[in-house]
Structures are given as C-alpha cells and as structure tokens.
Amino acid sequence: MRPNGTYTTVEIVDDGIGGADPEAGSGLRGLADRVAALGGELEAASELGRGTALRANLPRDDPSQKPSGGEHRQEMPSRH
C-alpha cells in the first residue's frame, strides 16, 4: 500500500494458478464494484499458470476524483 497524490494504491499479488476471469464469476466483479463505489479503479492481471495481481487505486479524500494517467496509473507488472 502506498499513497500516490490524492490516491492510495493497494497491490496484492499471489503465485497461484492464475486464470482469474472477472466475467466468469462474482469474486473479482464484486471487488471491482466495491472499489468503484469508493470512487476508485481496480486493475487485474491473471495469466494462467502465473498467479494473479490486483491493483486498486482508492481516493484518499474526494471520491468524485478519478486517477488520470501518469502518476496515478501504471501498467501491471508482467508475471514472467
């Protein structure tokens, strides 16, 4: 977890089997809905056989503000 301007970024990474699909179940979709309700954004990377990485950008003060590239959004790291 790290503060980043008006956002706090939370990253969670595991070394499981990967292959998580937000459209196939309710777990990641529900998590994305809860993050969005707080005014944040959720990113997920989950290659089959390479684990899953989640990144949530959550507003620190004003939930009406969204991350706007550059300092607030970064690409998820490759899991190779």
mmCIF file of N, CA, C and O in Angstrom:
data_model
loop_
_atom_site.group_PDB
_atom_site.id
_atom_site.type_symbol
_atom_site.label_atom_id
_atom_site.label_comp_id
_atom_site.label_asym_id
_atom_site.label_seq_id
_atom_site.Cartn_x
_atom_site.Cartn_y
_atom_site.Cartn_z
ATOM 1 N N MET A 1 0.853 -1.156 0.000
ATOM 2 C CA MET A 1 0.000 0.000 0.000
ATOM 3 C C MET A 1 0.902 1.223 0.000
ATOM 4 O O MET A 1 1.872 1.287 0.741
ATOM 5 N N ARG A 2 0.564 2.204 -0.881
ATOM 6 C CA ARG A 2 1.367 3.417 -0.914
ATOM 7 C C ARG A 2 0.510 4.606 -1.331
ATOM 8 O O ARG A 2 -0.297 4.504 -2.241
ATOM 9 N N PRO A 3 0.675 5.739 -0.663
ATOM 10 C CA PRO A 3 -0.022 6.952 -1.083
ATOM 11 C C PRO A 3 0.560 7.453 -2.392
ATOM 12 O O PRO A 3 1.756 7.320 -2.640
ATOM 13 N N ASN A 4 -0.279 8.006 -3.241
ATOM 14 C CA ASN A 4 0.146 8.448 -4.558
ATOM 15 C C ASN A 4 -0.692 9.675 -4.923
ATOM 16 O O ASN A 4 -1.732 9.546 -5.534
ATOM 17 N N GLY A 5 -0.272 10.863 -4.502
ATOM 18 C CA GLY A 5 -1.064 12.066 -4.753
ATOM 19 C C GLY A 5 -2.355 12.022 -3.959
ATOM 20 O O GLY A 5 -2.339 11.873 -2.754
ATOM 21 N N THR A 6 -3.464 12.109 -4.635
ATOM 22 C CA THR A 6 -4.763 12.060 -3.966
ATOM 23 C C THR A 6 -5.298 10.644 -3.856
ATOM 24 O O THR A 6 -6.417 10.434 -3.405
ATOM 25 N N TYR A 7 -4.502 9.660 -4.280
ATOM 26 C CA TYR A 7 -4.915 8.262 -4.239
ATOM 27 C C TYR A 7 -3.962 7.429 -3.385
ATOM 28 O O TYR A 7 -2.797 7.766 -3.231
ATOM 29 N N THR A 8 -4.482 6.342 -2.876
ATOM 30 C CA THR A 8 -3.662 5.316 -2.262
ATOM 31 C C THR A 8 -3.767 4.088 -3.153
ATOM 32 O O THR A 8 -4.862 3.697 -3.558
ATOM 33 N N THR A 9 -2.631 3.506 -3.492
ATOM 34 C CA THR A 9 -2.605 2.319 -4.332
ATOM 35 C C THR A 9 -2.348 1.099 -3.464
ATOM 36 O O THR A 9 -1.418 1.085 -2.668
ATOM 37 N N VAL A 10 -3.204 0.095 -3.629
ATOM 38 C CA VAL A 10 -3.073 -1.167 -2.908
ATOM 39 C C VAL A 10 -2.811 -2.249 -3.940
ATOM 40 O O VAL A 10 -3.568 -2.382 -4.904
ATOM 41 N N GLU A 11 -1.724 -3.008 -3.769
ATOM 42 C CA GLU A 11 -1.400 -4.098 -4.686
ATOM 43 C C GLU A 11 -1.370 -5.415 -3.930
ATOM 44 O O GLU A 11 -0.804 -5.495 -2.837
ATOM 45 N N ILE A 12 -1.971 -6.409 -4.536
ATOM 46 C CA ILE A 12 -1.980 -7.756 -3.970
ATOM 47 C C ILE A 12 -1.566 -8.712 -5.080
ATOM 48 O O ILE A 12 -2.133 -8.685 -6.172
ATOM 49 N N VAL A 13 -0.547 -9.548 -4.804
ATOM 50 C CA VAL A 13 -0.030 -10.483 -5.803
ATOM 51 C C VAL A 13 0.071 -11.860 -5.164
ATOM 52 O O VAL A 13 0.492 -11.984 -4.017
ATOM 53 N N ASP A 14 -0.336 -12.883 -5.930
ATOM 54 C CA ASP A 14 -0.130 -14.250 -5.437
ATOM 55 C C ASP A 14 0.593 -15.067 -6.502
ATOM 56 O O ASP A 14 0.765 -14.628 -7.630
ATOM 57 N N ASP A 15 1.033 -16.249 -6.123
ATOM 58 C CA ASP A 15 1.731 -17.131 -7.060
ATOM 59 C C ASP A 15 0.913 -18.388 -7.326
ATOM 60 O O ASP A 15 1.449 -19.455 -7.551
ATOM 61 N N GLY A 16 -0.408 -18.224 -7.325
ATOM 62 C CA GLY A 16 -1.314 -19.351 -7.554
ATOM 63 C C GLY A 16 -1.365 -19.756 -9.021
ATOM 64 O O GLY A 16 -0.468 -19.460 -9.804
ATOM 65 N N ILE A 17 -2.471 -20.396 -9.402
ATOM 66 C CA ILE A 17 -2.595 -20.934 -10.758
ATOM 67 C C ILE A 17 -2.992 -19.887 -11.785
ATOM 68 O O ILE A 17 -2.887 -20.120 -12.984
ATOM 69 N N GLY A 18 -3.461 -18.714 -11.341
ATOM 70 C CA GLY A 18 -3.855 -17.662 -12.277
ATOM 71 C C GLY A 18 -5.115 -18.031 -13.034
ATOM 72 O O GLY A 18 -5.840 -18.952 -12.666
ATOM 73 N N GLY A 19 -5.366 -17.301 -14.107
ATOM 74 C CA GLY A 19 -6.533 -17.573 -14.937
ATOM 75 C C GLY A 19 -7.827 -16.997 -14.393
ATOM 76 O O GLY A 19 -8.899 -17.356 -14.854
ATOM 77 N N ALA A 20 -7.751 -16.097 -13.416
ATOM 78 C CA ALA A 20 -8.964 -15.492 -12.866
ATOM 79 C C ALA A 20 -9.648 -14.663 -13.955
ATOM 80 O O ALA A 20 -8.999 -13.918 -14.679
ATOM 81 N N ASP A 21 -10.967 -14.823 -14.077
ATOM 82 C CA ASP A 21 -11.740 -14.129 -15.100
ATOM 83 C C ASP A 21 -12.879 -13.367 -14.437
ATOM 84 O O ASP A 21 -13.815 -13.980 -13.928
ATOM 85 N N PRO A 22 -12.817 -12.019 -14.444
ATOM 86 C CA PRO A 22 -13.855 -11.235 -13.780
ATOM 87 C C PRO A 22 -15.245 -11.456 -14.361
ATOM 88 O O PRO A 22 -16.243 -11.241 -13.699
ATOM 89 N N GLU A 23 -15.327 -11.920 -15.607
ATOM 90 C CA GLU A 23 -16.626 -12.154 -16.232
ATOM 91 C C GLU A 23 -17.205 -13.523 -15.876
ATOM 92 O O GLU A 23 -18.398 -13.743 -16.049
ATOM 93 N N ALA A 24 -16.374 -14.437 -15.396
ATOM 94 C CA ALA A 24 -16.822 -15.813 -15.163
ATOM 95 C C ALA A 24 -17.415 -16.042 -13.781
ATOM 96 O O ALA A 24 -18.049 -17.046 -13.549
ATOM 97 N N GLY A 25 -17.227 -15.150 -12.870
ATOM 98 C CA GLY A 25 -17.730 -15.359 -11.519
ATOM 99 C C GLY A 25 -18.056 -14.039 -10.871
ATOM 100 O O GLY A 25 -18.064 -12.990 -11.505
ATOM 101 N N SER A 26 -18.302 -14.090 -9.582
ATOM 102 C CA SER A 26 -18.692 -12.857 -8.893
ATOM 103 C C SER A 26 -17.583 -12.278 -8.018
ATOM 104 O O SER A 26 -17.703 -11.149 -7.560
ATOM 105 N N GLY A 27 -16.503 -13.006 -7.798
ATOM 106 C CA GLY A 27 -15.447 -12.544 -6.898
ATOM 107 C C GLY A 27 -14.779 -11.247 -7.323
ATOM 108 O O GLY A 27 -14.871 -10.235 -6.637
ATOM 109 N N LEU A 28 -14.099 -11.257 -8.475
ATOM 110 C CA LEU A 28 -13.415 -10.046 -8.943
ATOM 111 C C LEU A 28 -14.405 -8.965 -9.355
ATOM 112 O O LEU A 28 -14.160 -7.782 -9.145
ATOM 113 N N ARG A 29 -15.530 -9.369 -9.928
ATOM 114 C CA ARG A 29 -16.545 -8.394 -10.322
ATOM 115 C C ARG A 29 -17.081 -7.672 -9.087
ATOM 116 O O ARG A 29 -17.237 -6.452 -9.075
ATOM 117 N N GLY A 30 -17.357 -8.422 -8.018
ATOM 118 C CA GLY A 30 -17.827 -7.816 -6.768
ATOM 119 C C GLY A 30 -16.787 -6.902 -6.155
ATOM 120 O O GLY A 30 -17.113 -5.825 -5.649
ATOM 121 N N LEU A 31 -15.527 -7.313 -6.207
ATOM 122 C CA LEU A 31 -14.447 -6.474 -5.690
ATOM 123 C C LEU A 31 -14.351 -5.181 -6.499
ATOM 124 O O LEU A 31 -14.221 -4.095 -5.934
ATOM 125 N N ALA A 32 -14.431 -5.292 -7.837
ATOM 126 C CA ALA A 32 -14.385 -4.106 -8.695
ATOM 127 C C ALA A 32 -15.558 -3.171 -8.385
ATOM 128 O O ALA A 32 -15.391 -1.949 -8.353
ATOM 129 N N ASP A 33 -16.736 -3.729 -8.134
ATOM 130 C CA ASP A 33 -17.904 -2.912 -7.783
ATOM 131 C C ASP A 33 -17.683 -2.160 -6.476
ATOM 132 O O ASP A 33 -18.025 -0.987 -6.359
ATOM 133 N N ARG A 34 -17.105 -2.829 -5.477
ATOM 134 C CA ARG A 34 -16.858 -2.175 -4.191
ATOM 135 C C ARG A 34 -15.798 -1.076 -4.315
ATOM 136 O O ARG A 34 -15.933 -0.008 -3.717
ATOM 137 N N VAL A 35 -14.755 -1.333 -5.100
ATOM 138 C CA VAL A 35 -13.725 -0.311 -5.317
ATOM 139 C C VAL A 35 -14.338 0.885 -6.051
ATOM 140 O O VAL A 35 -14.100 2.038 -5.687
ATOM 141 N N ALA A 36 -15.170 0.626 -7.069
ATOM 142 C CA ALA A 36 -15.820 1.700 -7.821
ATOM 143 C C ALA A 36 -16.757 2.516 -6.926
ATOM 144 O O ALA A 36 -16.843 3.737 -7.061
ATOM 145 N N ALA A 37 -17.443 1.846 -5.997
ATOM 146 C CA ALA A 37 -18.346 2.549 -5.083
ATOM 147 C C ALA A 37 -17.588 3.548 -4.205
ATOM 148 O O ALA A 37 -18.164 4.530 -3.741
ATOM 149 N N LEU A 38 -16.299 3.298 -3.993
ATOM 150 C CA LEU A 38 -15.458 4.212 -3.221
ATOM 151 C C LEU A 38 -14.815 5.278 -4.106
ATOM 152 O O LEU A 38 -14.038 6.099 -3.630
ATOM 153 N N GLY A 39 -15.122 5.239 -5.408
ATOM 154 C CA GLY A 39 -14.548 6.210 -6.334
ATOM 155 C C GLY A 39 -13.212 5.780 -6.899
ATOM 156 O O GLY A 39 -12.489 6.588 -7.465
ATOM 157 N N GLY A 40 -12.861 4.510 -6.756
ATOM 158 C CA GLY A 40 -11.568 4.021 -7.222
ATOM 159 C C GLY A 40 -11.662 3.179 -8.463
ATOM 160 O O GLY A 40 -12.726 3.032 -9.063
ATOM 161 N N GLU A 41 -10.543 2.615 -8.848
ATOM 162 C CA GLU A 41 -10.438 1.739 -10.010
ATOM 163 C C GLU A 41 -9.664 0.488 -9.622
ATOM 164 O O GLU A 41 -8.721 0.547 -8.837
ATOM 165 N N LEU A 42 -10.071 -0.644 -10.202
ATOM 166 C CA LEU A 42 -9.397 -1.912 -9.957
ATOM 167 C C LEU A 42 -8.813 -2.418 -11.262
ATOM 168 O O LEU A 42 -9.477 -2.419 -12.293
ATOM 169 N N GLU A 43 -7.551 -2.861 -11.214
ATOM 170 C CA GLU A 43 -6.893 -3.495 -12.346
ATOM 171 C C GLU A 43 -6.538 -4.917 -11.933
ATOM 172 O O GLU A 43 -6.142 -5.147 -10.790
ATOM 173 N N ALA A 44 -6.681 -5.859 -12.863
ATOM 174 C CA ALA A 44 -6.334 -7.247 -12.572
ATOM 175 C C ALA A 44 -5.522 -7.820 -13.724
ATOM 176 O O ALA A 44 -5.805 -7.552 -14.888
ATOM 177 N N ALA A 45 -4.495 -8.585 -13.382
ATOM 178 C CA ALA A 45 -3.705 -9.339 -14.355
ATOM 179 C C ALA A 45 -3.625 -10.759 -13.832
ATOM 180 O O ALA A 45 -3.237 -10.981 -12.684
ATOM 181 N N SER A 46 -4.033 -11.724 -14.658
ATOM 182 C CA SER A 46 -4.087 -13.100 -14.173
ATOM 183 C C SER A 46 -3.857 -14.081 -15.311
ATOM 184 O O SER A 46 -4.795 -14.671 -15.844
ATOM 185 N N GLU A 47 -2.593 -14.241 -15.677
ATOM 186 C CA GLU A 47 -2.253 -15.210 -16.717
ATOM 187 C C GLU A 47 -2.314 -16.617 -16.144
ATOM 188 O O GLU A 47 -1.805 -16.869 -15.047
ATOM 189 N N LEU A 48 -2.908 -17.520 -16.898
ATOM 190 C CA LEU A 48 -2.997 -18.914 -16.470
ATOM 191 C C LEU A 48 -1.596 -19.460 -16.191
ATOM 192 O O LEU A 48 -0.681 -19.301 -16.986
ATOM 193 N N GLY A 49 -1.423 -20.029 -15.003
ATOM 194 C CA GLY A 49 -0.143 -20.587 -14.610
ATOM 195 C C GLY A 49 0.846 -19.590 -14.029
ATOM 196 O O GLY A 49 1.950 -19.961 -13.655
ATOM 197 N N ARG A 50 0.456 -18.307 -13.933
ATOM 198 C CA ARG A 50 1.396 -17.284 -13.468
ATOM 199 C C ARG A 50 0.859 -16.460 -12.301
ATOM 200 O O ARG A 50 1.392 -15.402 -12.002
ATOM 201 N N GLY A 51 -0.177 -16.897 -11.648
ATOM 202 C CA GLY A 51 -0.685 -16.160 -10.496
ATOM 203 C C GLY A 51 -1.568 -14.995 -10.890
ATOM 204 O O GLY A 51 -1.894 -14.796 -12.057
ATOM 205 N N THR A 52 -1.954 -14.233 -9.894
ATOM 206 C CA THR A 52 -2.859 -13.099 -10.090
ATOM 207 C C THR A 52 -2.294 -11.870 -9.390
ATOM 208 O O THR A 52 -1.753 -11.975 -8.296
ATOM 209 N N ALA A 53 -2.415 -10.721 -10.031
ATOM 210 C CA ALA A 53 -2.007 -9.446 -9.446
ATOM 211 C C ALA A 53 -3.197 -8.496 -9.518
ATOM 212 O O ALA A 53 -3.830 -8.359 -10.564
ATOM 213 N N LEU A 54 -3.518 -7.875 -8.398
ATOM 214 C CA LEU A 54 -4.596 -6.892 -8.331
ATOM 215 C C LEU A 54 -4.016 -5.566 -7.887
ATOM 216 O O LEU A 54 -3.129 -5.519 -7.041
ATOM 217 N N ARG A 55 -4.531 -4.489 -8.468
ATOM 218 C CA ARG A 55 -4.138 -3.146 -8.049
ATOM 219 C C ARG A 55 -5.409 -2.319 -7.925
ATOM 220 O O ARG A 55 -6.175 -2.213 -8.873
ATOM 221 N N ALA A 56 -5.607 -1.746 -6.745
ATOM 222 C CA ALA A 56 -6.736 -0.846 -6.523
ATOM 223 C C ALA A 56 -6.199 0.550 -6.255
ATOM 224 O O ALA A 56 -5.323 0.730 -5.414
ATOM 225 N N ASN A 57 -6.695 1.521 -7.007
ATOM 226 C CA ASN A 57 -6.384 2.929 -6.782
ATOM 227 C C ASN A 57 -7.592 3.524 -6.074
ATOM 228 O O ASN A 57 -8.673 3.611 -6.655
ATOM 229 N N LEU A 58 -7.404 3.883 -4.803
ATOM 230 C CA LEU A 58 -8.508 4.374 -3.973
ATOM 231 C C LEU A 58 -8.282 5.826 -3.606
ATOM 232 O O LEU A 58 -7.182 6.212 -3.198
ATOM 233 N N PRO A 59 -9.328 6.666 -3.751
ATOM 234 C CA PRO A 59 -9.166 8.080 -3.412
ATOM 235 C C PRO A 59 -8.901 8.261 -1.929
ATOM 236 O O PRO A 59 -9.469 7.562 -1.095
ATOM 237 N N ARG A 60 -8.041 9.218 -1.623
ATOM 238 C CA ARG A 60 -7.709 9.493 -0.225
ATOM 239 C C ARG A 60 -8.692 10.470 0.393
ATOM 240 O O ARG A 60 -8.972 10.398 1.572
ATOM 241 N N ASP A 61 -9.229 11.418 -0.406
ATOM 242 C CA ASP A 61 -10.106 12.438 0.144
ATOM 243 C C ASP A 61 -11.436 12.531 -0.587
ATOM 244 O O ASP A 61 -12.469 12.287 -0.019
ATOM 245 N N ASP A 62 -11.416 12.896 -1.872
ATOM 246 C CA ASP A 62 -12.628 13.180 -2.632
ATOM 247 C C ASP A 62 -12.935 12.036 -3.593
ATOM 248 O O ASP A 62 -12.296 11.902 -4.624
ATOM 249 N N PRO A 63 -13.951 11.184 -3.301
ATOM 250 C CA PRO A 63 -14.237 10.043 -4.156
ATOM 251 C C PRO A 63 -14.722 10.417 -5.552
ATOM 252 O O PRO A 63 -14.787 9.578 -6.410
ATOM 253 N N SER A 64 -15.049 11.683 -5.800
ATOM 254 C CA SER A 64 -15.510 12.070 -7.136
ATOM 255 C C SER A 64 -14.351 12.232 -8.112
ATOM 256 O O SER A 64 -14.557 12.348 -9.307
ATOM 257 N N GLN A 65 -13.093 12.234 -7.632
ATOM 258 C CA GLN A 65 -11.915 12.364 -8.489
ATOM 259 C C GLN A 65 -11.472 10.987 -8.951
ATOM 260 O O GLN A 65 -11.530 10.031 -8.207
ATOM 261 N N LYS A 66 -11.033 10.868 -10.188
ATOM 262 C CA LYS A 66 -10.574 9.605 -10.759
ATOM 263 C C LYS A 66 -9.084 9.686 -11.066
ATOM 264 O O LYS A 66 -8.581 10.762 -11.345
ATOM 265 N N PRO A 67 -8.361 8.548 -11.072
ATOM 266 C CA PRO A 67 -6.964 8.573 -11.497
ATOM 267 C C PRO A 67 -6.873 9.073 -12.933
ATOM 268 O O PRO A 67 -7.739 8.780 -13.744
ATOM 269 N N SER A 68 -5.845 9.837 -13.242
ATOM 270 C CA SER A 68 -5.751 10.420 -14.580
ATOM 271 C C SER A 68 -4.389 10.166 -15.196
ATOM 272 O O SER A 68 -3.626 11.079 -15.408
ATOM 273 N N GLY A 69 -4.035 8.938 -15.437
ATOM 274 C CA GLY A 69 -2.793 8.596 -16.102
ATOM 275 C C GLY A 69 -1.563 9.073 -15.354
ATOM 276 O O GLY A 69 -1.645 9.646 -14.287
ATOM 277 N N GLY A 70 -0.394 8.824 -15.945
ATOM 278 C CA GLY A 70 0.863 9.305 -15.379
ATOM 279 C C GLY A 70 1.089 8.835 -13.972
ATOM 280 O O GLY A 70 1.291 7.666 -13.722
ATOM 281 N N GLU A 71 1.024 9.774 -13.027
ATOM 282 C CA GLU A 71 1.393 9.451 -11.656
ATOM 283 C C GLU A 71 0.423 8.504 -10.976
ATOM 284 O O GLU A 71 0.765 7.844 -10.028
ATOM 285 N N HIS A 72 -0.829 8.411 -11.445
ATOM 286 C CA HIS A 72 -1.818 7.609 -10.739
ATOM 287 C C HIS A 72 -1.999 6.208 -11.318
ATOM 288 O O HIS A 72 -2.492 5.341 -10.643
ATOM 289 N N ARG A 73 -1.661 5.991 -12.590
ATOM 290 C CA ARG A 73 -1.866 4.690 -13.190
ATOM 291 C C ARG A 73 -0.565 4.190 -13.778
ATOM 292 O O ARG A 73 0.128 4.911 -14.461
ATOM 293 N N GLN A 74 -0.270 2.944 -13.502
ATOM 294 C CA GLN A 74 0.907 2.313 -14.065
ATOM 295 C C GLN A 74 0.468 0.957 -14.570
ATOM 296 O O GLN A 74 -0.496 0.387 -14.103
ATOM 297 N N GLU A 75 1.201 0.428 -15.553
ATOM 298 C CA GLU A 75 0.893 -0.893 -16.062
ATOM 299 C C GLU A 75 1.181 -1.935 -14.987
ATOM 300 O O GLU A 75 2.125 -1.804 -14.218
ATOM 301 N N MET A 76 0.361 -2.977 -14.965
ATOM 302 C CA MET A 76 0.620 -4.083 -14.034
ATOM 303 C C MET A 76 1.909 -4.777 -14.488
ATOM 304 O O MET A 76 2.156 -4.918 -15.675
ATOM 305 N N PRO A 77 2.728 -5.201 -13.532
ATOM 306 C CA PRO A 77 3.989 -5.864 -13.900
ATOM 307 C C PRO A 77 3.731 -7.197 -14.586
ATOM 308 O O PRO A 77 2.758 -7.886 -14.289
ATOM 309 N N SER A 78 4.580 -7.541 -15.506
ATOM 310 C CA SER A 78 4.497 -8.838 -16.178
ATOM 311 C C SER A 78 4.835 -9.928 -15.172
ATOM 312 O O SER A 78 5.715 -9.769 -14.342
ATOM 313 N N ARG A 79 4.147 -11.032 -15.243
ATOM 314 C CA ARG A 79 4.348 -12.123 -14.287
ATOM 315 C C ARG A 79 5.175 -13.247 -14.905
ATOM 316 O O ARG A 79 4.914 -14.404 -14.697
ATOM 317 N N HIS A 80 6.212 -12.933 -15.683
ATOM 318 C CA HIS A 80 7.027 -13.956 -16.365
ATOM 319 C C HIS A 80 8.094 -14.479 -15.482
ATOM 320 O O HIS A 80 8.745 -13.916 -14.755
#
